[in-house]
Tab-separated table of C-alpha atoms and ligand atoms in Angstrom:
chain	number	residue	atom	x	y	z
G	5	MET	CA	-5.759	33.368	5.424
G	6	ARG	CA	-6.683	30.219	3.885
G	7	GLN	CA	-7.483	27.310	6.293
G	8	ILE	CA	-6.784	23.877	4.810
G	9	ALA	CA	-7.593	20.683	5.847
G	10	ILE	CA	-5.852	17.686	4.763
G	11	VAL	CA	-7.392	14.229	5.641
G	12	GLY	CA	-4.571	11.240	5.504
G	13	SER	CA	-1.322	11.980	6.061
G	14	GLY	CA	0.467	9.547	3.733
G	15	PRO	CA	2.357	10.657	0.545
G	16	ALA	CA	-0.626	12.190	-1.160
G	17	GLY	CA	-1.452	14.011	2.294
G	18	TYR	CA	2.179	15.629	3.116
G	19	TYR	CA	2.699	16.743	-1.041
G	20	THR	CA	-0.489	18.250	-0.790
G	21	ALA	CA	0.588	20.231	2.189
G	22	GLU	CA	4.111	20.793	0.809
G	23	ALA	CA	2.226	22.331	-2.073
G	24	ALA	CA	0.249	24.443	0.200
G	25	VAL	CA	2.989	25.875	1.904
G	26	LYS	CA	5.099	26.608	-1.512
G	27	LYS	CA	1.798	28.029	-3.053
G	28	TRP	CA	0.781	30.210	0.054
G	29	GLY	CA	3.595	30.391	2.738
G	30	GLU	CA	2.334	32.333	5.708
G	31	GLU	CA	-1.013	32.875	4.035
G	32	ALA	CA	-2.212	29.264	4.793
G	33	ARG	CA	-3.080	27.472	7.694
G	34	VAL	CA	-2.669	23.707	6.872
G	35	ASP	CA	-4.058	20.892	9.556
G	36	VAL	CA	-3.090	17.116	8.529
G	37	PHE	CA	-5.289	14.679	9.874
G	38	ASP	CA	-4.605	10.780	10.659
G	39	LYS	CA	-6.861	8.563	12.420
G	40	LEU	CA	-3.499	6.887	13.617
G	41	PRO	CA	-1.124	8.408	15.938
G	42	VAL	CA	1.529	8.194	13.649
G	43	PRO	CA	2.062	9.562	10.458
G	44	PHE	CA	3.202	8.749	6.549
G	45	GLY	CA	0.677	6.534	5.953
G	46	LEU	CA	1.864	3.593	3.551
G	47	ILE	CA	5.405	4.839	3.790
G	48	ARG	CA	5.172	3.264	7.322
G	49	THR	CA	2.509	0.574	6.734
G	50	GLY	CA	2.570	0.036	2.827
G	51	VAL	CA	6.070	0.011	1.336
G	52	ALA	CA	7.492	-2.869	2.419
G	53	PRO	CA	9.919	-3.010	5.179
G	54	ASP	CA	13.045	-4.110	3.086
G	55	HIS	CA	12.652	-1.283	1.042
G	56	GLN	CA	14.175	1.522	3.343
G	57	SER	CA	15.383	3.763	0.413
G	58	ILE	CA	11.767	4.518	-0.455
G	59	LYS	CA	10.616	4.991	3.203
G	60	ALA	CA	13.172	7.832	3.225
G	61	VAL	CA	11.046	9.801	1.635
G	62	SER	CA	9.750	10.711	4.751
G	63	ARG	CA	12.398	12.785	5.784
G	64	ARG	CA	11.126	15.055	3.158
G	65	TYR	CA	7.655	15.047	4.518
G	66	GLU	CA	9.398	15.849	7.992
G	67	GLN	CA	10.724	19.166	6.610
G	68	THR	CA	6.763	20.209	5.666
G	69	ALA	CA	5.461	19.014	8.604
G	70	ILE	CA	7.589	21.129	11.436
G	71	GLY	CA	6.766	24.488	10.409
G	72	ASP	CA	4.156	26.515	11.814
G	73	THR	CA	2.195	26.587	8.883
G	74	VAL	CA	1.592	22.757	8.894
G	75	ARG	CA	0.190	20.646	11.876
G	76	PHE	CA	-0.172	17.291	12.202
G	77	ILE	CA	-3.293	16.142	13.971
G	78	GLY	CA	-2.695	12.553	14.711
G	79	ASN	CA	-5.418	10.034	16.665
G	80	VAL	CA	-8.521	11.941	15.130
G	81	SER	CA	-10.695	9.649	12.961
G	82	VAL	CA	-12.847	11.755	10.406
G	83	GLY	CA	-15.981	10.350	10.275
G	84	THR	CA	-16.126	9.062	13.784
G	85	ASP	CA	-14.277	11.920	16.225
G	86	VAL	CA	-15.311	14.521	14.103
G	87	SER	CA	-17.689	14.626	10.193
G	88	ILE	CA	-16.745	15.626	6.786
G	89	ASP	CA	-19.639	18.136	7.106
G	90	GLU	CA	-17.979	19.765	10.597
G	91	LEU	CA	-14.643	19.808	8.433
G	92	CYS	CA	-15.991	21.776	5.890
G	93	SER	CA	-17.582	24.222	7.676
G	94	LEU	CA	-14.171	25.277	9.514
G	95	TYR	CA	-12.072	24.980	6.685
G	96	ASP	CA	-12.050	26.500	3.592
G	97	ALA	CA	-11.247	23.797	1.752
G	98	VAL	CA	-10.793	19.856	2.953
G	99	ILE	CA	-9.128	17.837	1.194
G	100	LEU	CA	-9.671	13.949	1.171
G	101	ALA	CA	-5.933	12.045	0.998
G	102	THR	CA	-7.057	8.890	2.421
G	103	GLY	CA	-5.626	6.531	0.113
G	104	ALA	CA	-7.308	2.861	-0.675
G	105	PRO	CA	-6.661	1.258	2.460
G	106	GLN	CA	-9.725	-1.446	1.492
G	107	ASP	CA	-8.743	-4.626	-0.352
G	108	ARG	CA	-10.699	-5.226	-3.625
G	109	LYS	CA	-12.444	-8.811	-3.272
G	110	LEU	CA	-12.252	-11.562	-4.853
G	111	ALA	CA	-15.584	-12.657	-5.516
G	112	ILE	CA	-15.113	-16.396	-5.592
G	113	ASP	CA	-16.100	-19.375	-3.561
G	114	GLY	CA	-14.221	-20.013	-0.564
G	115	ALA	CA	-12.500	-16.549	-0.572
G	116	ASP	CA	-14.035	-16.169	2.897
G	117	ALA	CA	-12.233	-18.757	4.661
G	118	GLY	CA	-9.417	-18.176	7.249
G	119	ASN	CA	-6.124	-18.600	5.472
G	120	VAL	CA	-7.260	-16.631	2.554
G	121	ILE	CA	-5.915	-13.006	3.431
G	122	GLY	CA	-5.971	-9.928	1.183
G	123	SER	CA	-3.092	-7.695	0.674
G	124	ALA	CA	-3.738	-4.921	2.840
G	125	ALA	CA	-4.361	-7.243	5.835
G	126	PHE	CA	-1.189	-8.962	5.030
G	127	VAL	CA	1.351	-5.942	4.466
G	128	GLY	CA	-0.376	-4.442	7.408
G	129	TRP	CA	0.578	-7.210	9.357
G	130	TYR	CA	4.347	-7.296	8.571
G	131	ASN	CA	4.342	-4.095	9.098
G	132	GLY	CA	2.811	-3.417	11.786
G	133	HIS	CA	-0.349	-1.829	11.246
G	134	PRO	CA	-2.510	-1.764	14.311
G	135	GLU	CA	-5.337	-3.001	12.402
G	136	PHE	CA	-3.820	-6.107	11.364
G	137	ALA	CA	-1.009	-6.498	13.833
G	138	GLN	CA	-2.873	-9.627	15.419
G	139	LEU	CA	-3.390	-11.500	11.784
G	140	SER	CA	-1.511	-14.084	12.811
G	141	PRO	CA	-1.403	-15.737	9.271
G	142	ASP	CA	-0.877	-19.630	9.218
G	143	LEU	CA	2.485	-20.488	7.390
G	144	SER	CA	2.760	-23.878	8.506
G	145	GLY	CA	1.730	-25.387	4.967
G	146	ARG	CA	4.013	-25.825	2.133
G	147	HIS	CA	2.274	-24.045	-0.517
G	148	ALA	CA	1.374	-20.468	-0.562
G	149	VAL	CA	-0.820	-19.219	-3.550
G	150	VAL	CA	-0.170	-15.064	-4.433
G	151	ILE	CA	-3.437	-13.957	-6.636
G	152	GLY	CA	-2.262	-10.984	-8.767
G	153	MET	CA	0.788	-10.357	-11.103
G	154	GLY	CA	1.685	-6.402	-9.592
G	155	ASN	CA	4.045	-5.030	-7.127
G	156	VAL	CA	2.144	-6.013	-4.198
G	157	ALA	CA	2.447	-9.719	-4.995
G	158	LEU	CA	6.203	-9.187	-5.578
G	159	ASP	CA	6.250	-7.993	-1.932
G	160	VAL	CA	4.145	-10.486	-0.388
G	161	ALA	CA	6.105	-13.336	-2.231
G	162	ARG	CA	9.889	-11.633	-1.248
G	163	ILE	CA	8.522	-11.265	2.259
G	164	LEU	CA	7.462	-14.747	2.186
G	165	SER	CA	11.040	-15.926	0.843
G	166	LYS	CA	13.578	-14.173	2.573
G	167	THR	CA	15.786	-15.472	5.483
G	168	GLU	CA	16.237	-13.786	8.734
G	169	GLY	CA	19.630	-12.562	7.652
G	170	GLU	CA	18.034	-10.621	4.662
G	171	PHE	CA	15.931	-8.650	6.534
G	172	ILE	CA	18.911	-7.106	8.709
G	173	GLY	CA	18.760	-3.366	8.025
G	174	SER	CA	14.599	-3.521	7.577
G	175	ASP	CA	12.051	-2.512	10.169
G	176	ILE	CA	9.771	-5.760	9.552
G	177	VAL	CA	8.295	-6.115	13.120
G	178	ALA	CA	9.023	-8.416	15.434
G	179	HIS	CA	5.730	-10.395	15.537
G	180	ALA	CA	6.128	-10.964	11.682
G	181	LEU	CA	9.664	-12.061	11.955
G	182	ASP	CA	8.929	-14.576	14.702
G	183	THR	CA	6.256	-16.094	12.300
G	184	LEU	CA	8.419	-15.821	9.223
G	185	ARG	CA	11.284	-17.999	11.533
G	186	THR	CA	8.907	-20.864	11.495
G	187	SER	CA	7.299	-20.735	8.169
G	188	SER	CA	7.195	-24.114	5.693
G	189	ILE	CA	6.720	-22.705	2.481
G	190	GLU	CA	8.329	-24.071	-0.254
G	191	THR	CA	6.601	-22.865	-3.324
G	192	ILE	CA	5.179	-19.386	-3.773
G	193	THR	CA	2.694	-19.884	-6.813
G	194	ILE	CA	2.043	-16.249	-8.454
G	195	LEU	CA	-0.989	-16.545	-10.503
G	196	GLY	CA	-1.514	-14.122	-13.431
G	197	ARG	CA	-5.062	-14.122	-15.298
G	198	ARG	CA	-3.191	-12.718	-18.180
G	199	GLY	CA	-0.048	-13.007	-19.613
G	200	PRO	CA	3.638	-12.051	-19.644
G	201	HIS	CA	3.224	-9.066	-21.576
G	202	GLN	CA	-0.072	-7.791	-19.013
G	203	ILE	CA	2.027	-7.945	-15.655
G	204	MET	CA	1.933	-4.695	-13.834
G	205	MET	CA	5.206	-5.559	-12.091
G	206	THR	CA	8.400	-3.447	-12.331
G	207	PRO	CA	11.826	-4.304	-13.467
G	208	LYS	CA	13.706	-2.964	-10.001
G	209	GLU	CA	11.106	-5.155	-8.006
G	210	LEU	CA	11.022	-8.166	-10.260
G	211	GLY	CA	14.762	-7.959	-10.347
G	212	GLU	CA	15.056	-8.676	-6.780
G	213	LEU	CA	13.444	-12.188	-7.063
G	214	MET	CA	17.441	-13.265	-9.106
G	215	LYS	CA	18.889	-11.911	-5.457
G	216	LEU	CA	17.016	-13.926	-3.060
G	217	GLU	CA	19.216	-16.297	-0.941
G	218	ARG	CA	16.810	-19.085	-0.673
G	219	ALA	CA	14.218	-18.619	-3.687
G	220	SER	CA	14.458	-18.791	-7.292
G	221	PRO	CA	12.033	-17.244	-9.594
G	222	HIS	CA	10.483	-19.998	-11.941
G	223	VAL	CA	9.049	-19.092	-15.420
G	224	ASP	CA	7.844	-22.077	-18.348
G	225	SER	CA	9.193	-20.236	-21.525
G	226	SER	CA	6.367	-22.057	-23.364
G	227	ASP	CA	4.278	-18.981	-21.403
G	228	LEU	CA	6.327	-16.345	-23.366
G	229	PRO	CA	5.423	-14.727	-26.237
G	230	PRO	CA	8.144	-14.613	-29.191
G	231	LEU	CA	10.670	-12.561	-28.845
G	232	ASP	CA	10.160	-10.228	-31.451
G	233	ASP	CA	7.038	-9.320	-29.846
G	234	ASP	CA	8.700	-7.376	-26.819
G	235	ALA	CA	9.529	-4.922	-29.357
G	236	ILE	CA	6.004	-3.173	-29.072
G	237	LEU	CA	6.416	-3.282	-25.301
G	238	GLU	CA	7.233	0.464	-23.777
G	239	PRO	CA	10.940	0.396	-22.391
G	240	GLY	CA	10.250	-0.389	-18.720
G	241	MET	CA	7.896	-3.245	-19.533
G	242	ARG	CA	10.267	-4.460	-21.780
G	243	LYS	CA	12.828	-4.619	-19.179
G	244	SER	CA	10.041	-6.568	-16.970
G	245	VAL	CA	9.665	-8.695	-19.650
G	246	THR	CA	13.296	-9.560	-20.135
G	247	LEU	CA	13.391	-10.742	-16.449
G	248	LEU	CA	11.035	-13.130	-17.197
G	249	ARG	CA	12.924	-14.401	-20.117
G	250	ASP	CA	15.861	-14.383	-17.598
G	251	PHE	CA	13.772	-16.110	-15.186
G	252	ALA	CA	12.811	-19.079	-17.684
G	253	ALA	CA	16.328	-19.730	-18.577
G	254	ILE	CA	17.895	-20.269	-15.160
G	255	PRO	CA	19.161	-23.708	-15.433
G	256	GLU	CA	17.603	-26.511	-12.947
G	257	SER	CA	21.008	-27.011	-11.272
G	258	ILE	CA	20.350	-23.174	-9.562
G	259	HIS	CA	16.987	-24.042	-8.885
G	260	GLY	CA	18.263	-27.108	-7.107
G	261	GLU	CA	20.291	-24.964	-4.619
G	262	LYS	CA	17.118	-23.027	-3.419
G	263	PRO	CA	14.820	-24.442	-1.720
G	264	ILE	CA	11.910	-21.992	-2.229
G	265	ALA	CA	10.065	-22.228	-5.763
G	266	ILE	CA	8.819	-18.794	-6.899
G	267	GLU	CA	6.360	-19.692	-9.774
G	268	PHE	CA	5.056	-17.769	-12.340
G	269	ASP	CA	1.704	-19.301	-13.341
G	270	PHE	CA	0.068	-17.123	-16.364
G	271	PHE	CA	-3.132	-17.461	-18.225
G	272	ALA	CA	-4.845	-18.827	-14.882
G	273	SER	CA	-7.596	-17.086	-13.430
G	274	PRO	CA	-8.995	-18.502	-10.140
G	275	LYS	CA	-12.073	-19.792	-9.939
G	276	ALA	CA	-12.773	-21.033	-6.374
G	277	ILE	CA	-10.600	-21.777	-3.449
G	278	GLU	CA	-11.020	-25.462	-2.056
G	279	LEU	CA	-11.642	-25.928	1.310
G	280	ALA	CA	-11.372	-29.172	3.551
G	281	ASP	CA	-12.424	-28.946	7.094
G	282	GLY	CA	-12.830	-25.366	6.769
G	283	LYS	CA	-8.897	-24.799	5.806
G	284	VAL	CA	-7.754	-23.891	2.425
G	285	ILE	CA	-6.222	-27.076	0.269
G	286	ALA	CA	-6.184	-25.580	-2.952
G	287	VAL	CA	-7.040	-22.988	-5.618
G	288	GLU	CA	-8.931	-24.236	-8.804
G	289	VAL	CA	-7.962	-21.926	-11.838
G	290	GLU	CA	-9.058	-21.861	-15.448
G	291	ARG	CA	-6.698	-21.420	-17.971
G	292	THR	CA	-7.308	-18.149	-20.059
G	293	ILE	CA	-6.268	-16.788	-23.797
G	294	VAL	CA	-5.797	-13.079	-23.946
G	295	GLU	CA	-7.760	-11.714	-26.704
G	296	ALA	CA	-7.620	-7.755	-27.212
G	297	GLY	CA	-6.190	-7.433	-24.066
G	298	ARG	CA	-8.954	-9.252	-21.677
G	299	ALA	CA	-8.884	-12.716	-20.360
G	300	VAL	CA	-10.704	-15.253	-21.753
G	301	GLY	CA	-11.559	-18.708	-20.119
G	302	THR	CA	-11.254	-21.946	-22.296
G	303	GLY	CA	-13.114	-23.997	-19.812
G	304	GLU	CA	-9.953	-25.679	-19.071
G	305	THR	CA	-9.610	-26.022	-15.055
G	306	TYR	CA	-6.871	-27.208	-12.595
G	307	ARG	CA	-5.979	-27.053	-9.374
G	308	ILE	CA	-2.969	-25.950	-7.558
G	309	PRO	CA	-2.504	-26.832	-3.869
G	310	ALA	CA	-2.561	-24.145	-1.736
G	311	ASP	CA	-2.083	-23.649	2.452
G	312	ILE	CA	-2.296	-19.944	2.593
G	313	VAL	CA	-3.962	-17.630	-0.248
G	314	ILE	CA	-2.934	-13.980	-0.398
G	315	THR	CA	-4.655	-12.095	-2.959
G	316	CYS	CA	-2.956	-9.042	-4.171
G	317	ILE	CA	-5.669	-7.557	-6.817
G	318	GLY	CA	-5.654	-3.825	-6.073
G	319	TYR	CA	-7.328	-1.971	-3.377
G	320	GLU	CA	-10.450	0.481	-2.679
G	321	THR	CA	-10.968	3.744	-0.838
G	322	SER	CA	-13.040	3.665	2.304
G	323	PRO	CA	-16.323	5.418	1.613
G	324	LEU	CA	-17.257	8.694	4.015
G	325	ASP	CA	-20.624	9.535	4.947
G	326	GLY	CA	-21.772	12.161	3.149
G	327	VAL	CA	-18.653	11.710	0.198
G	328	PRO	CA	-20.511	11.052	-3.234
G	329	PHE	CA	-18.586	7.872	-3.967
G	330	ASP	CA	-17.713	5.881	-7.166
G	331	GLU	CA	-18.851	2.261	-6.300
G	332	ARG	CA	-17.394	1.083	-9.721
G	333	ALA	CA	-14.230	2.503	-9.405
G	334	GLY	CA	-13.636	2.039	-5.745
G	335	ARG	CA	-13.030	5.790	-5.050
G	336	PHE	CA	-14.392	9.365	-4.115
G	337	ALA	CA	-16.564	10.510	-7.376
G	338	ASN	CA	-14.696	13.620	-8.405
G	339	ASP	CA	-13.726	15.492	-11.038
G	340	GLU	CA	-10.155	16.623	-11.513
G	341	GLY	CA	-10.496	16.440	-7.567
G	342	ARG	CA	-13.538	18.243	-7.212
G	343	ILE	CA	-16.097	16.435	-5.139
G	344	LEU	CA	-18.351	19.481	-3.868
G	345	PRO	CA	-17.953	22.853	-3.241
G	346	GLY	CA	-14.887	23.134	-0.771
G	347	LEU	CA	-14.480	19.180	-0.752
G	348	TYR	CA	-11.538	17.570	-2.959
G	349	CYS	CA	-9.441	14.413	-3.197
G	350	VAL	CA	-6.202	13.662	-4.146
G	351	GLY	CA	-3.641	10.496	-4.470
G	352	TRP	CA	-5.217	7.361	-4.396
G	353	ALA	CA	-8.498	8.600	-3.058
G	354	LYS	CA	-9.003	10.438	-6.430
G	355	ARG	CA	-7.662	8.224	-9.172
G	356	GLY	CA	-7.256	4.664	-7.480
G	357	PRO	CA	-4.355	2.905	-6.778
G	358	SER	CA	-1.671	3.242	-9.269
G	359	GLY	CA	1.509	4.649	-9.905
G	360	THR	CA	4.621	5.095	-7.424
G	361	ILE	CA	4.834	7.235	-4.111
G	362	GLY	CA	6.083	10.368	-6.748
G	363	THR	CA	3.544	9.933	-8.847
G	364	ASN	CA	1.479	11.618	-5.703
G	365	ARG	CA	3.675	14.494	-5.951
G	366	PRO	CA	2.153	16.128	-8.826
G	367	ASP	CA	-1.439	15.156	-7.682
G	368	GLY	CA	-0.870	17.225	-4.860
G	369	TYR	CA	0.289	19.990	-6.793
G	370	ALA	CA	-2.678	20.151	-8.984
G	371	VAL	CA	-5.352	19.661	-6.348
G	372	ILE	CA	-3.752	22.872	-4.695
G	373	ASP	CA	-3.836	24.877	-8.439
G	374	ILE	CA	-7.849	24.288	-8.130
G	375	VAL	CA	-8.424	25.047	-4.664
G	376	ASP	CA	-6.431	28.095	-5.364
G	377	GLU	CA	-8.852	28.980	-8.031
G	378	ASP	CA	-11.910	27.887	-6.029
G	379	ILE	CA	-11.349	29.815	-2.744
G	380	GLY	CA	-9.000	32.806	-3.597
G	381	SER	CA	-7.374	34.192	-1.024
G	382	GLY	CA	-10.103	32.344	1.622
G	383	GLY	CA	-10.274	33.835	5.246
G	384	ARG	CA	-13.979	33.218	5.730
G	385	LYS	CA	-13.478	30.036	7.981
G	386	GLN	CA	-12.537	29.831	11.600
G	387	GLY	CA	-9.867	26.966	10.759
G	388	ARG	CA	-7.748	25.941	13.309
G	389	GLU	CA	-8.968	27.678	16.140
G	390	GLY	CA	-12.157	26.389	15.279
G	391	PHE	CA	-11.090	22.706	15.411
G	392	ASP	CA	-8.971	23.076	18.758
G	393	GLU	CA	-12.673	24.568	20.140
G	394	LEU	CA	-14.503	21.440	18.834
G	395	ALA	CA	-11.329	18.644	19.903
G	396	ALA	CA	-11.733	20.514	23.365
G	397	SER	CA	-15.225	20.191	23.620
G	398	ARG	CA	-15.136	16.276	22.704
G	399	ALA	CA	-11.922	15.958	24.821
G	400	LEU	CA	-10.008	14.294	21.857
G	401	ASP	CA	-6.548	13.328	22.483
G	402	VAL	CA	-5.083	14.845	19.540
G	403	VAL	CA	-1.333	13.210	18.963
G	404	THR	CA	1.045	16.356	17.687
G	405	PHE	CA	3.887	16.277	15.431
G	406	ARG	CA	6.408	16.830	18.361
G	407	ASP	CA	4.507	13.688	20.144
G	408	TRP	CA	5.108	11.768	16.896
G	409	GLN	CA	8.971	12.502	17.499
G	410	LYS	CA	8.805	11.402	20.788
G	411	ILE	CA	7.376	8.335	19.762
G	412	GLU	CA	9.587	7.665	16.932
G	413	GLU	CA	12.743	8.172	19.461
G	414	ALA	CA	11.172	5.198	21.787
G	415	GLU	CA	10.614	3.273	18.612
G	416	ILE	CA	14.678	3.904	17.279
G	417	ALA	CA	15.687	3.000	21.280
G	418	ALA	CA	13.795	-0.179	20.878
G	419	ALA	CA	15.278	-1.443	17.623
G	420	ARG	CA	16.765	-4.725	17.543
G	421	GLN	CA	20.699	-4.783	15.945
G	422	GLY	CA	20.876	-3.925	12.413
G	423	SER	CA	17.270	-2.427	12.259
G	424	PRO	CA	16.047	1.166	12.179
G	425	ARG	CA	13.366	0.909	14.633
G	426	GLU	CA	11.277	-1.593	16.727
G	427	LYS	CA	7.724	-0.049	15.479
G	428	PHE	CA	4.926	0.302	18.391
G	429	VAL	CA	2.067	-2.110	16.684
G	430	ASP	CA	-0.783	-0.949	19.165
G	431	ILE	CA	-2.218	2.518	19.653
G	432	GLU	CA	-2.381	2.418	23.376
G	433	SER	CA	1.489	1.718	23.021
G	434	MET	CA	2.115	4.730	20.706
G	435	ILE	CA	0.215	6.962	22.783
G	436	ALA	CA	2.058	5.898	25.917
G	437	ALA	CA	5.299	6.576	24.112
G	438	ARG	CA	4.800	10.256	23.474
G	439	GLY	CA	5.098	10.705	27.494
G	440	THR	CA	3.407	13.537	29.230
U	3	NAP	P1	-2.051	-3.686	-9.333
U	3	NAP	O1	-0.429	-3.178	-10.054
U	3	NAP	O2	-3.185	-2.803	-9.995
U	3	NAP	O3	-1.795	-5.216	-9.760
U	3	NAP	C1	-2.847	-5.630	-9.431
U	3	NAP	C2	-3.068	-7.194	-10.271
U	3	NAP	O4	-4.116	-7.764	-9.521
U	3	NAP	C3	-2.975	-7.377	-11.717
U	3	NAP	O5	-1.989	-8.189	-12.224
U	3	NAP	C4	-4.860	-7.691	-11.696
U	3	NAP	O6	-4.498	-8.461	-13.130
U	3	NAP	C5	-4.911	-8.851	-11.017
U	3	NAP	N1	-6.299	-9.173	-10.368
U	3	NAP	C6	-7.151	-7.822	-10.314
U	3	NAP	N2	-8.198	-8.493	-10.284
U	3	NAP	C7	-8.140	-9.782	-10.226
U	3	NAP	C8	-9.093	-10.904	-10.252
U	3	NAP	N3	-10.171	-10.986	-9.851
U	3	NAP	N4	-8.409	-11.984	-10.255
U	3	NAP	C9	-6.989	-12.166	-10.764
U	3	NAP	N5	-6.120	-11.630	-10.547
U	3	NAP	C10	-6.465	-10.045	-10.572
U	3	NAP	O7	-1.934	-3.360	-7.702
U	3	NAP	P2	-0.875	-3.933	-6.873
U	3	NAP	O8	0.106	-5.031	-6.936
U	3	NAP	O9	-1.727	-3.809	-5.335
U	3	NAP	O10	-0.344	-2.086	-6.801
U	3	NAP	C11	-1.027	-1.329	-6.423
U	3	NAP	C12	0.077	0.144	-6.896
U	3	NAP	O11	1.061	0.215	-5.702
U	3	NAP	C13	0.595	-0.030	-8.348
U	3	NAP	O12	0.749	1.232	-8.685
U	3	NAP	C14	1.741	-0.468	-7.736
U	3	NAP	O13	3.011	-0.219	-8.607
U	3	NAP	C15	2.098	-0.109	-6.614
U	3	NAP	N6	3.409	-0.101	-5.806
U	3	NAP	C16	4.630	-0.241	-5.905
U	3	NAP	C17	5.719	-1.057	-5.023
U	3	NAP	C18	6.812	-0.518	-5.397
U	3	NAP	O14	7.234	0.566	-6.832
U	3	NAP	N7	8.213	-0.951	-5.165
U	3	NAP	C19	5.349	-1.648	-4.475
U	3	NAP	C20	3.943	-1.975	-4.100
U	3	NAP	C21	2.868	-1.658	-4.788
U	3	NAP	P3	-5.358	-7.710	-14.711
U	3	NAP	O15	-4.301	-6.703	-14.674
U	3	NAP	O16	-5.716	-8.642	-15.367
U	3	NAP	O17	-6.563	-7.060	-13.989
């Protein structure tokens, strides 16, 4: 019997569990740990609340989770409640699927000010992650600046723009909806340090900006390269750039009908956040040119008014005691998923924050192939029985998948009209909802 521990119950974690079941069937036991009492990681707390079709993949993870082979062990923090060394002594393989939950830091003056918020916190806030539910961003000003030109920047700009009606059908949490309802934001500047050919935004997400009820996207046509240059782009990227061209062609009369402007500011590298009385008032940027794919400063600077700044410049994995970490890349040091004998990583914890949810599927299958090569038929470790003894000796309050189903039932029952659920946003309420 192979005893496998997976740390993290997001897409990488559950695709890996699925791969283990496919590979070994009844000849394996898989325990999936999560520090939260609720499963599915980024699907619940990262994917935008108005992207329900993406979130639907959790139904697939459920199929993996409900059998006897795979167990969910929620409300157990690896590194605090149980150490990596302890897990490694109990399981034939420990696979870290902990994602990249920390914001990459913007190292400029003023970036520590109150209304400068990283996307992990801001996205966590509108998605009801218990760690960020109390964030309470100040949306009373008129100008928001979103730094970065990836899909997270698009999520943030879209959420800031939508009307209450446009959130029908989403599972945005009530505290976020309440704050957004009173928002005074009129301009959202999306800052990119490089140009239109270097954006990280995908066409579907970019296209959504065209359909917003009260916001319209602005692109200055002089920022766009000659049309012929698009020929060198791969098809997805060409579609995205074509959308930017469409935005540039939107007539003033249409912009005039929409009270919120989403302005794309290319070739603009943030240099400092300007503060007055400790509050954000502007972002100072330096004009750049792109040389050999890199942004190079021109020395010309200007300021963009800002009442709130949200940095969407990528994420890092949280280090764990005793686990080799690649500081530069912001993820575990690994060779194709191998970290140390018996210790592996998968998903963003392995390759950094890139790709879509689906990219984690082949990653999960690949790591199980590697584990299979390394541990053979296993059977050298105590596995889940050993963990259960340890959990009992420490009085850990483990939340099971059945418990989660009860929590979910309560969330569904509490949903406001038109919403699939009203999430619990603190751990105590989640645990209380599982009943006895
Ligand atoms: P991302 O795609 O890597 O984009 C990060 C952006 O931040 C880039 O434009 C980058 O510019 C910029 N940046 C980095 N450091 C900067 C700095 N110091 N100053 C200014 N700009 C800086 O990251 P993400 O948007 O966080 O997305 C993470 C992953 O999740 C991606 O794979 C994304 O596709 C995925 N995702 C997908 C969806 C969806 O499919 N709906 C939604 C959300 C996220 P440079 O290119 O110049 O470095």
